[in-house]
Every structure is written in C-alpha cells, then in structure tokens.
Short mmCIF file of C-alpha atoms and ligand atoms in Angstrom, two decimals:
data_model
loop_
_atom_site.label_atom_id
_atom_site.label_comp_id
_atom_site.label_asym_id
_atom_site.label_seq_id
_atom_site.Cartn_x
_atom_site.Cartn_y
_atom_site.Cartn_z
CA MET M 1 101.48 88.51 125.55
CA LYS M 2 101.94 90.11 122.14
CA HIS M 3 105.13 92.04 121.39
CA MET M 4 105.03 95.72 120.64
CA TYR M 5 104.61 96.51 116.96
CA ASP M 6 108.14 97.71 116.29
CA ILE M 7 107.96 99.27 112.84
CA GLU M 8 111.67 100.13 112.64
CA GLN M 9 112.59 96.55 113.39
CA ILE M 10 110.00 95.23 110.95
CA ARG M 11 111.27 97.41 108.12
CA LYS M 12 114.77 96.00 108.60
CA ASP M 13 113.40 92.59 107.61
CA PHE M 14 112.56 93.94 104.12
CA PRO M 15 115.82 94.91 102.37
CA ILE M 16 114.04 96.41 99.34
CA LEU M 17 112.58 99.17 101.52
CA GLU M 18 116.11 100.63 101.71
CA ARG M 19 116.12 101.20 97.95
CA GLN M 20 116.16 104.50 96.23
CA VAL M 21 114.41 105.18 92.93
CA TYR M 22 115.31 108.28 90.93
CA GLY M 23 117.55 109.20 93.85
CA LYS M 24 114.57 109.28 96.23
CA PRO M 25 113.79 106.84 99.00
CA LEU M 26 111.29 104.28 97.79
CA VAL M 27 107.77 104.72 99.16
CA TYR M 28 106.11 101.46 98.24
CA LEU M 29 102.32 101.80 98.25
CA ASP M 30 101.38 99.10 95.75
CA ASN M 31 100.87 96.30 98.24
CA GLY M 32 97.51 95.37 96.76
CA ALA M 33 99.34 94.26 93.62
CA THR M 34 102.11 92.46 95.44
CA THR M 35 103.94 92.74 98.74
CA GLN M 36 107.66 92.87 99.44
CA LYS M 37 109.39 89.87 100.99
CA PRO M 38 111.11 89.62 104.34
CA ARG M 39 114.54 87.99 104.59
CA GLN M 40 112.95 85.15 106.55
CA VAL M 41 111.05 84.08 103.42
CA VAL M 42 113.82 84.46 100.86
CA ASP M 43 116.45 82.92 103.13
CA ALA M 44 114.31 79.86 103.83
CA MET M 45 113.82 79.34 100.10
CA SER M 46 117.48 79.64 99.18
CA GLU M 47 118.40 77.46 102.14
CA GLU M 48 116.07 74.76 100.86
CA TYR M 49 117.48 75.00 97.34
CA TYR M 50 121.04 74.81 98.67
CA SER M 51 120.62 72.03 101.19
CA VAL M 52 117.46 70.01 100.64
CA ASN M 53 116.23 70.28 97.06
CA ALA M 54 114.71 67.09 95.66
CA ASN M 55 111.39 66.26 94.07
CA VAL M 56 108.66 65.54 96.58
CA HIS M 57 106.34 62.59 97.21
CA ARG M 58 107.96 59.99 95.02
CA GLY M 59 111.52 59.53 96.17
CA VAL M 60 112.77 56.92 98.59
CA HIS M 61 115.97 58.83 99.18
CA PHE M 62 116.77 61.07 102.10
CA LEU M 63 116.50 64.44 100.38
CA SER M 64 113.21 63.62 98.73
CA GLN M 65 111.76 62.62 102.06
CA GLN M 66 113.05 65.74 103.72
CA ALA M 67 111.66 67.94 100.93
CA THR M 68 108.32 66.13 101.23
CA GLU M 69 108.25 66.69 104.97
CA LEU M 70 108.89 70.41 104.49
CA HIS M 71 106.23 70.66 101.80
CA GLU M 72 103.62 68.87 103.88
CA ALA M 73 104.57 70.87 106.97
CA SER M 74 103.84 74.00 104.91
CA ARG M 75 100.39 72.64 104.17
CA GLU M 76 99.86 72.26 107.91
CA THR M 77 101.03 75.87 108.43
CA VAL M 78 98.42 77.05 105.92
CA ARG M 79 95.75 74.89 107.57
CA ARG M 80 96.49 76.40 110.94
CA PHE M 81 96.64 79.94 109.56
CA ILE M 82 93.12 79.83 108.13
CA HIS M 83 91.88 77.33 110.70
CA ALA M 84 90.78 74.62 108.26
CA ARG M 85 89.74 71.29 109.76
CA SER M 86 92.22 69.17 107.84
CA THR M 87 95.20 69.45 105.51
CA ASN M 88 93.06 67.50 103.02
CA GLU M 89 91.25 70.80 102.55
CA ILE M 90 94.37 72.72 101.52
CA VAL M 91 95.16 72.53 97.81
CA PHE M 92 98.28 74.30 96.59
CA THR M 93 97.85 76.23 93.35
CA ARG M 94 99.71 78.97 91.50
CA GLY M 95 97.57 81.65 93.11
CA THR M 96 94.10 83.12 93.44
CA THR M 97 93.53 83.12 89.70
CA GLU M 98 94.38 79.46 89.28
CA SER M 99 92.34 78.55 92.36
CA ILE M 100 89.24 80.20 90.92
CA ASN M 101 89.79 78.67 87.48
CA LEU M 102 90.19 75.26 89.10
CA LEU M 103 86.99 75.63 91.01
CA ALA M 104 84.90 77.14 88.22
CA SER M 105 86.02 74.40 85.88
CA SER M 106 85.69 71.50 88.26
CA PHE M 107 82.54 72.63 90.05
CA GLY M 108 80.98 73.66 86.76
CA GLU M 109 81.64 70.25 85.28
CA ALA M 110 80.18 68.40 88.25
CA PHE M 111 77.30 70.59 89.31
CA MET M 112 76.27 73.11 86.67
CA LYS M 113 74.33 72.75 83.47
CA GLU M 114 72.86 75.12 80.95
CA GLY M 115 70.74 77.82 82.57
CA ASP M 116 72.26 77.33 86.04
CA GLU M 117 73.39 80.50 87.77
CA VAL M 118 76.39 81.87 89.62
CA ILE M 119 76.15 85.06 91.68
CA LEU M 120 79.14 87.44 91.58
CA SER M 121 79.42 91.03 92.78
CA VAL M 122 79.93 94.20 90.76
CA MET M 123 83.28 94.80 92.47
CA GLU M 124 84.98 91.52 91.48
CA HIS M 125 88.49 91.33 90.09
CA HIS M 126 88.62 89.95 86.54
CA SER M 127 89.98 86.75 88.10
CA ASN M 128 86.59 86.16 89.63
CA ILE M 129 84.63 87.08 86.51
CA VAL M 130 86.36 85.64 83.48
CA PRO M 131 86.61 81.99 84.68
CA TRP M 132 82.83 82.06 85.12
CA GLN M 133 82.41 83.64 81.70
CA LEU M 134 84.50 80.85 80.19
CA LEU M 135 82.17 78.42 81.92
CA ALA M 136 79.22 80.39 80.57
CA SER M 137 80.48 79.99 77.02
CA ARG M 138 81.25 76.28 77.52
CA ARG M 139 78.14 75.27 79.44
CA GLY M 140 75.65 78.07 79.02
CA ILE M 141 75.56 79.08 82.67
CA VAL M 142 74.25 82.52 83.63
CA ILE M 143 76.05 85.18 85.70
CA ARG M 144 74.01 87.35 88.08
CA VAL M 145 75.59 90.41 89.69
CA ILE M 146 75.16 91.88 93.19
CA PRO M 147 74.93 95.68 92.88
CA MET M 148 76.41 98.20 95.32
CA ASN M 149 75.60 101.68 96.62
CA ASP M 150 77.68 104.77 95.87
CA ARG M 151 79.81 104.20 98.95
CA GLY M 152 80.89 100.85 97.56
CA GLU M 153 78.79 98.61 99.81
CA LEU M 154 76.97 95.58 98.44
CA LEU M 155 73.17 95.78 98.54
CA ILE M 156 72.17 92.83 100.66
CA ASP M 157 68.46 92.99 99.83
CA GLU M 158 69.29 92.92 96.13
CA TYR M 159 71.64 90.02 96.76
CA ARG M 160 68.85 87.98 98.30
CA LYS M 161 66.60 88.68 95.33
CA LEU M 162 69.15 87.19 92.93
CA PHE M 163 68.65 83.67 94.24
CA SER M 164 66.53 81.21 92.29
CA GLU M 165 66.28 77.44 92.11
CA ARG M 166 68.95 77.68 89.38
CA THR M 167 71.54 79.31 91.68
CA LYS M 168 74.45 76.90 92.13
CA MET M 169 77.26 79.07 93.47
CA VAL M 170 78.06 82.48 94.97
CA SER M 171 81.57 83.82 94.40
CA VAL M 172 82.57 87.12 96.03
CA ALA M 173 85.63 89.04 97.12
CA HIS M 174 86.20 89.32 100.84
CA VAL M 175 87.86 92.72 100.33
CA SER M 176 87.66 94.81 97.16
CA ASN M 177 91.06 95.51 95.62
CA VAL M 178 89.82 98.90 94.41
CA LEU M 179 87.38 100.24 97.00
CA GLY M 180 88.82 98.50 100.03
CA THR M 181 85.30 97.51 101.08
CA VAL M 182 85.29 94.59 103.49
CA ASN M 183 82.25 92.67 102.35
CA PRO M 184 80.05 91.01 104.98
CA VAL M 185 80.97 87.55 103.73
CA LYS M 186 79.77 85.76 106.85
CA GLU M 187 76.30 87.18 106.31
CA LEU M 188 76.41 86.48 102.55
CA ILE M 189 77.46 82.90 103.26
CA ALA M 190 74.75 82.33 105.88
CA TYR M 191 72.07 83.48 103.46
CA ALA M 192 73.45 81.40 100.56
CA HIS M 193 73.51 78.35 102.82
CA SER M 194 69.89 78.96 103.81
CA GLN M 195 69.21 78.60 100.07
CA GLY M 196 71.39 75.48 99.81
CA VAL M 197 74.08 77.28 97.78
CA PRO M 198 77.86 77.06 98.46
CA VAL M 199 80.11 80.13 98.52
CA LEU M 200 83.59 80.81 97.20
CA VAL M 201 85.39 83.71 98.87
CA ASP M 202 88.19 85.47 96.99
CA GLY M 203 90.55 86.21 99.84
CA ALA M 204 93.35 87.77 97.78
CA GLN M 205 92.95 91.13 99.55
CA SER M 206 91.89 89.90 102.98
CA ILE M 207 94.44 87.25 103.91
CA PRO M 208 97.33 89.78 104.22
CA HIS M 209 95.36 92.19 106.36
CA MET M 210 93.10 90.46 108.89
CA PRO M 211 92.68 87.20 110.77
CA VAL M 212 90.68 84.73 108.66
CA ASP M 213 88.95 81.68 110.07
CA VAL M 214 87.31 79.65 107.32
CA GLN M 215 85.28 77.59 109.79
CA GLN M 216 83.99 80.64 111.58
CA LEU M 217 82.99 82.18 108.22
CA ASP M 218 81.65 78.79 107.15
CA ALA M 219 83.11 79.42 103.68
CA ASP M 220 82.85 76.43 101.36
CA PHE M 221 85.87 77.61 99.37
CA TYR M 222 88.45 80.28 100.16
CA VAL M 223 91.28 81.25 97.82
CA PHE M 224 94.36 83.46 98.06
CA SER M 225 97.82 84.17 96.61
CA GLY M 226 101.12 83.79 98.45
CA HIS M 227 102.71 86.87 96.90
CA LYS M 228 100.14 89.24 98.37
CA VAL M 229 100.88 88.01 101.89
CA TYR M 230 104.67 88.55 101.84
CA GLY M 231 105.33 85.14 100.30
CA PRO M 232 106.74 84.18 96.91
CA THR M 233 105.07 84.51 93.52
CA GLY M 234 103.70 81.41 91.84
CA VAL M 235 102.10 79.75 94.83
CA GLY M 236 98.64 80.08 96.29
CA VAL M 237 95.88 78.18 97.98
CA LEU M 238 92.46 76.77 97.35
CA TYR M 239 90.76 75.88 100.60
CA GLY M 240 87.67 73.73 100.14
CA LYS M 241 85.51 71.86 102.61
CA GLU M 242 86.43 68.22 102.35
CA GLU M 243 82.88 67.16 101.56
CA TRP M 244 82.94 69.44 98.51
CA LEU M 245 86.46 68.63 97.32
CA ASP M 246 85.67 64.93 97.59
CA ARG M 247 82.83 65.32 95.13
CA LEU M 248 84.70 67.45 92.57
CA PRO M 249 86.51 65.97 89.57
CA PRO M 250 90.23 66.69 89.00
CA TYR M 251 91.14 69.88 87.15
CA GLN M 252 94.38 68.88 85.46
CA GLY M 253 95.79 65.44 84.82
CA GLY M 254 99.35 64.29 85.30
CA GLY M 255 101.72 62.90 87.88
CA GLU M 256 100.99 63.24 91.61
CA MET M 257 97.23 63.35 91.13
CA ILE M 258 96.82 59.67 90.26
CA GLN M 259 96.69 56.45 92.22
CA SER M 260 97.20 54.12 89.28
CA VAL M 261 97.23 54.58 85.53
CA SER M 262 96.56 52.15 82.74
CA PHE M 263 95.27 52.76 79.25
CA GLN M 264 92.02 51.11 80.32
CA LYS M 265 91.40 52.90 83.60
CA THR M 266 93.04 55.52 85.78
CA THR M 267 92.18 56.09 89.42
CA PHE M 268 92.83 59.36 91.19
CA ASN M 269 94.82 60.12 94.26
CA GLU M 270 93.19 61.12 97.54
CA LEU M 271 92.76 64.70 98.72
CA PRO M 272 94.41 67.10 98.38
CA PHE M 273 96.71 65.52 95.77
CA LYS M 274 93.83 64.85 93.37
CA PHE M 275 94.01 68.56 92.49
CA GLU M 276 97.79 68.88 92.36
CA ALA M 277 98.96 67.52 89.02
CA GLY M 278 102.67 67.67 88.34
CA THR M 279 105.61 68.68 90.50
CA PRO M 280 104.36 71.25 92.98
CA ASP M 281 106.24 74.43 93.78
CA TYR M 282 107.60 72.88 96.95
CA ILE M 283 110.16 75.63 97.46
CA GLY M 284 107.38 78.16 97.02
CA THR M 285 105.24 76.44 99.65
CA THR M 286 108.15 76.72 102.09
CA GLY M 287 108.32 80.44 101.30
CA LEU M 288 104.58 80.78 101.81
CA ALA M 289 104.74 78.97 105.14
CA ARG M 290 107.58 81.22 106.36
CA ALA M 291 105.55 84.27 105.25
CA LEU M 292 102.55 83.06 107.24
CA ASP M 293 104.85 82.41 110.21
CA TYR M 294 106.16 85.94 109.81
CA VAL M 295 102.76 87.64 109.88
CA SER M 296 101.59 85.29 112.64
CA SER M 297 104.55 86.27 114.78
CA LEU M 298 103.52 89.92 114.46
CA GLY M 299 99.91 88.90 115.04
CA MET M 300 97.19 89.35 112.42
CA ASP M 301 95.17 91.40 114.94
CA GLN M 302 98.09 93.74 115.45
CA ILE M 303 98.69 94.06 111.71
CA ALA M 304 95.00 94.81 111.18
CA ALA M 305 94.98 97.43 113.93
CA TYR M 306 98.17 99.06 112.68
CA GLU M 307 96.95 99.20 109.08
CA GLN M 308 93.55 100.54 110.16
CA GLU M 309 95.32 103.38 111.85
CA LEU M 310 97.45 104.03 108.75
CA THR M 311 94.41 103.97 106.47
CA ALA M 312 92.42 106.32 108.70
CA TYR M 313 95.38 108.68 108.81
CA ALA M 314 95.89 108.51 105.04
CA THR M 315 92.19 109.12 104.39
CA ARG M 316 92.17 112.16 106.65
CA ARG M 317 95.34 113.60 105.16
CA LEU M 318 94.37 112.95 101.54
CA MET M 319 91.02 114.66 102.10
CA GLU M 320 92.97 117.85 102.85
CA VAL M 321 94.02 117.97 99.19
CA SER M 322 91.77 120.26 97.18
CA GLY M 323 89.75 118.45 94.50
CA MET M 324 90.28 115.08 96.21
CA ARG M 325 87.72 112.38 95.52
CA ILE M 326 88.05 109.04 97.29
CA LEU M 327 86.26 106.16 95.61
CA GLY M 328 85.05 103.69 98.19
CA THR M 329 83.84 105.08 101.48
CA ALA M 330 82.31 101.99 103.03
CA ASP M 331 82.08 101.80 106.81
CA ALA M 332 84.08 98.59 106.79
CA LYS M 333 87.20 99.32 104.80
CA GLY M 334 90.58 97.63 104.38
CA SER M 335 93.92 99.28 103.68
CA VAL M 336 93.26 100.40 100.12
CA ILE M 337 92.50 103.95 99.00
CA SER M 338 91.45 104.70 95.43
CA PHE M 339 91.33 108.33 94.47
CA LEU M 340 91.19 110.96 91.76
CA VAL M 341 92.12 114.63 92.07
CA GLY M 342 90.22 117.22 90.03
CA ASN M 343 90.57 116.45 86.34
CA ILE M 344 94.05 115.01 86.63
CA HIS M 345 94.32 111.76 84.74
CA HIS M 346 95.15 108.82 87.01
CA PHE M 347 98.01 107.85 84.74
CA ASP M 348 99.60 111.33 84.96
CA MET M 349 99.25 111.30 88.74
CA GLY M 350 100.85 107.85 88.97
CA THR M 351 103.70 108.71 86.62
CA LEU M 352 104.55 111.93 88.40
CA LEU M 353 104.33 110.33 91.85
CA ASP M 354 106.69 107.65 90.59
CA ARG M 355 109.26 110.35 89.82
CA LEU M 356 109.10 111.27 93.49
CA GLY M 357 109.86 107.68 94.44
CA ILE M 358 106.25 106.88 95.31
CA ALA M 359 104.93 103.62 93.86
CA VAL M 360 101.15 103.59 93.46
CA ARG M 361 98.96 101.76 90.98
CA THR M 362 96.87 103.43 88.31
CA GLY M 363 94.27 102.18 85.87
CA HIS M 364 91.28 99.89 86.09
CA HIS M 365 92.87 97.49 88.60
CA CYS M 366 91.52 94.47 86.71
CA ALA M 367 88.01 95.51 87.68
CA GLN M 368 86.56 97.09 84.56
CA PRO M 369 82.91 96.34 85.40
CA LEU M 370 83.46 98.23 88.67
CA MET M 371 85.00 101.15 86.77
CA GLN M 372 81.87 101.24 84.60
CA ARG M 373 79.71 101.29 87.72
CA LEU M 374 81.79 104.14 89.15
CA GLY M 375 81.72 105.98 85.83
CA VAL M 376 85.49 106.37 85.69
CA GLU M 377 88.15 104.98 83.42
CA GLY M 378 90.57 104.31 86.22
CA THR M 379 91.82 105.51 89.60
CA VAL M 380 95.04 106.04 91.48
CA ARG M 381 95.35 103.42 94.20
CA ALA M 382 97.51 103.52 97.29
CA SER M 383 97.48 100.25 99.19
CA PHE M 384 99.26 99.75 102.49
CA GLY M 385 101.18 96.89 103.99
CA LEU M 386 102.41 96.02 107.45
CA TYR M 387 105.67 97.96 106.93
CA ASN M 388 104.28 101.30 105.75
CA THR M 389 104.51 104.37 107.97
CA LYS M 390 102.76 107.68 108.58
CA GLU M 391 105.88 109.40 107.26
CA GLU M 392 105.39 107.61 103.95
CA ILE M 393 101.78 108.74 103.88
CA ASP M 394 102.94 112.31 104.47
CA LEU M 395 105.25 111.90 101.46
CA LEU M 396 102.32 110.60 99.40
CA VAL M 397 100.14 113.55 100.38
CA ALA M 398 102.94 116.04 99.69
CA GLY M 399 103.50 114.34 96.34
CA VAL M 400 99.82 114.48 95.41
CA GLU M 401 99.73 118.17 96.36
CA ARG M 402 102.82 118.87 94.32
CA VAL M 403 101.40 117.10 91.26
CA SER M 404 98.07 118.94 91.72
CA ARG M 405 99.84 122.29 91.67
CA MET M 406 101.41 121.39 88.32
CA PHE M 407 97.97 121.13 86.67
N1 PLP N 501 91.29 88.75 93.33
C1 PLP N 501 91.57 89.93 93.87
C2 PLP N 501 90.56 90.62 94.74
C3 PLP N 501 92.81 90.53 93.62
O1 PLP N 501 93.10 91.73 94.14
C4 PLP N 501 93.74 89.86 92.80
C5 PLP N 501 95.04 90.48 92.47
O2 PLP N 501 95.19 91.66 92.34
C6 PLP N 501 93.40 88.62 92.28
C7 PLP N 501 92.16 88.09 92.57
C8 PLP N 501 94.33 87.83 91.41
O3 PLP N 501 95.43 87.41 92.13
P1 PLP N 501 96.64 86.66 91.40
O4 PLP N 501 97.03 87.51 90.24
O5 PLP N 501 97.69 86.56 92.43
O6 PLP N 501 96.14 85.32 90.96
#
C-alpha cells in the first residue's frame, strides 16, 4: 500500500525551501529549469566522497571496486526506473543536451546522408533543434517540423504527411517545457515504426512528473537530465534499444570506451561503455540513483496525481486575474503554466514577482521557434514540483495581481 502524500514531511527533506529571499519566504516555481535537492541525494554524494571515492572500472583496489559497484548499481536503478530491458541500454551522459548531441552525431554518421530527413516538432527545446541543425550543416540533412494547433497540441494528420522514404528519425519532446503539453508519444512512435523510422523522445520534462516505461512506449531512444528530477547537475541518461546502440559508432574517444588501443587499430568496449569516454561522474550517478529512489518511494503515480491537482488549481486561480492569457491549453497537460497578463512585459512580471520571493522563469525558454509560432517574444512560466503547495500558488496569484495593479 502506498503511503499518504505528506507534503509537510516532504518539504522537510529540501532544506532550501526554508530560505528567505528579500526577507520573504522563497516560493520556488522554476522547477522546469531545475529542481531542488533532497537531503537524501546530497548526503549520499558527500558520503561517497568522504568514504568511498576512487576512480571506477580500472582499479584492483578495494575503494575502486566499491565505487564501481555503486556506479553500476546506479545504472541498474535507472534501468528499473524507466523499465529498460538491460543496463546495456543505459548510457550515462551529462544531461539531455549531451544525450541528444550524442545521438544526432552518432546516428547521423551511421544512418543519414545528404537529403535524409529528421522530423521534429514546433515546440522543441533548442537542445532538440540545434544538434540536428549542426548535422544539417555537416551532412546536408533536412529538418521537417510537426505543426500544432492554437491550444498547443501537435497535429497528428500533418505529422503523418511529413514522412517520406528519406525520413530517418523522429525526435520529439514528451512534455513541452513551455506549454506543458503532454505529447501522445506512444501514438507518434507507433506511426513512425509503421514507416520503419526510429523515435527519440526528449524526456527532460516528463521523467520528473509521471511514470515512464520505455518498453511500453516502445521508444527507441529516451533522454533526460538528472537535475530536473531532484538529482545533481552534470549527469543524465541516454536510453537506447540495444539493437540500435550496438549499431551506432562511438561519440567521443578516450579511456573507458575502448577494449584495446594500438596505433594500428583500436577496438571499442561493449555497451554501454562504448559511449562513455573518460571518467564518468560516478558521484553524480549515485546522486541520480538516490533521487530516483526518492521519487519512487513517494510513487510516480502519486506525484503525478498531486501535481495534476496543483496545476488544475493554479490554472483556475490564475484565470481569475484580469487580462490573464495562458499559453498552452492542451487537454493533456503537465505541471507547467506559461502566461502573460495584459501588456505587461514578461520580464517586468518576473522581476517584480522575484521581489516578492516568487521564483518564476521569463523569456523564450530556449524555444524560440515556438515563440514565433505563438507570436510572442516570451512568457512568464510557473512550473511545479512535488514539494509545491496550494498556499504557494495563492502567493503566486496574489503576486501577479499585485504586479498587475502597478501597471
Ligand atoms: N529538453 C527540454 C524539453 C528541456 O526542458 C530542457 C531543459 O530545460 C532540455 C531539453 C535541456 O536540458 P539540459 O539543459 O539539462 O541538458
């Protein structure tokens, strides 16, 4: 049986939530950018530095073996969390951005030539646009874009029309970091597979908020960042089906990723190490594993349900503000609300909210093509995490009203 979702107890695990800024209690609503860390994560990392630290995989000595065991146990924790078949399918990276760059580079080299096409969506983060553009300039590949309706939902019929015999990859966000739209990735994947095309899912904004099962989705690749799921910065994951990863060339060269090296011929290590050149962030992977343990102990279903309730409440309350415009009103929506009020510049709104202790994000959210589609320069974005409360949302709404009155 699941435990009750005890928000007071949960908040005690995150010391930073006790902070004041400008003499006001911190209301942290920038979880889409990064999440705060529970003691369980930070303590495990300092404990490992203090009592285990040694380089992994190549030492015969006790500490090195212990560090290696912890690092590989973390890989197993990630495997279990996303329900991959094997730890060979879990590649540690620096984060979502590096995972996508790795894949675009490696997949592009192996499987794409001039004139081949990749399908992205109009709501992608720059991290899922620019690596493909770099590939376009190197190899002459072509980017096709799935459009959306005014509610921020992808147009599935248009998506299907984008496929041609040149389509080699589809790469889409599971959840939009601006609109909050939960894209129907299972459906997108099924169609791509019917056309013989693999799919990369950018899970940066889904992993912290909902249960994800890569086998159930049948995703070929799934990527995310540790820091957005209550883990440390600098560590992330590329999940790839073993049959794909096996066929891809290495991304970076160096130690760890080789089997043997000579000036005549070098052979590469087996999966997943083939993609992990250099000393990995083995302390970071411990932190990530403890973060996944933390959210698992609360239950991803419970977190999703709690955040859904918060988001519905926030949407209802924000709509009470005169001149409120919420960008992104999809039926399936995660815990992100982008908004603008009257003619108030998003930057002014964000700066003044900050003075009230309320941390929101303003600007284009690394999604400039989406801003162009929406016809705005930027938005104010409140994004919720597992520790936010209705009281904090009331403070946000009161803050927005107060700022509105000033204009
Ligand atoms: N993709 C999406 C949808 C995101 O929201 C983000 C971060 O905001 C990223 C990719 C990039 O993540 P990172 O900077 O951790 O690599």
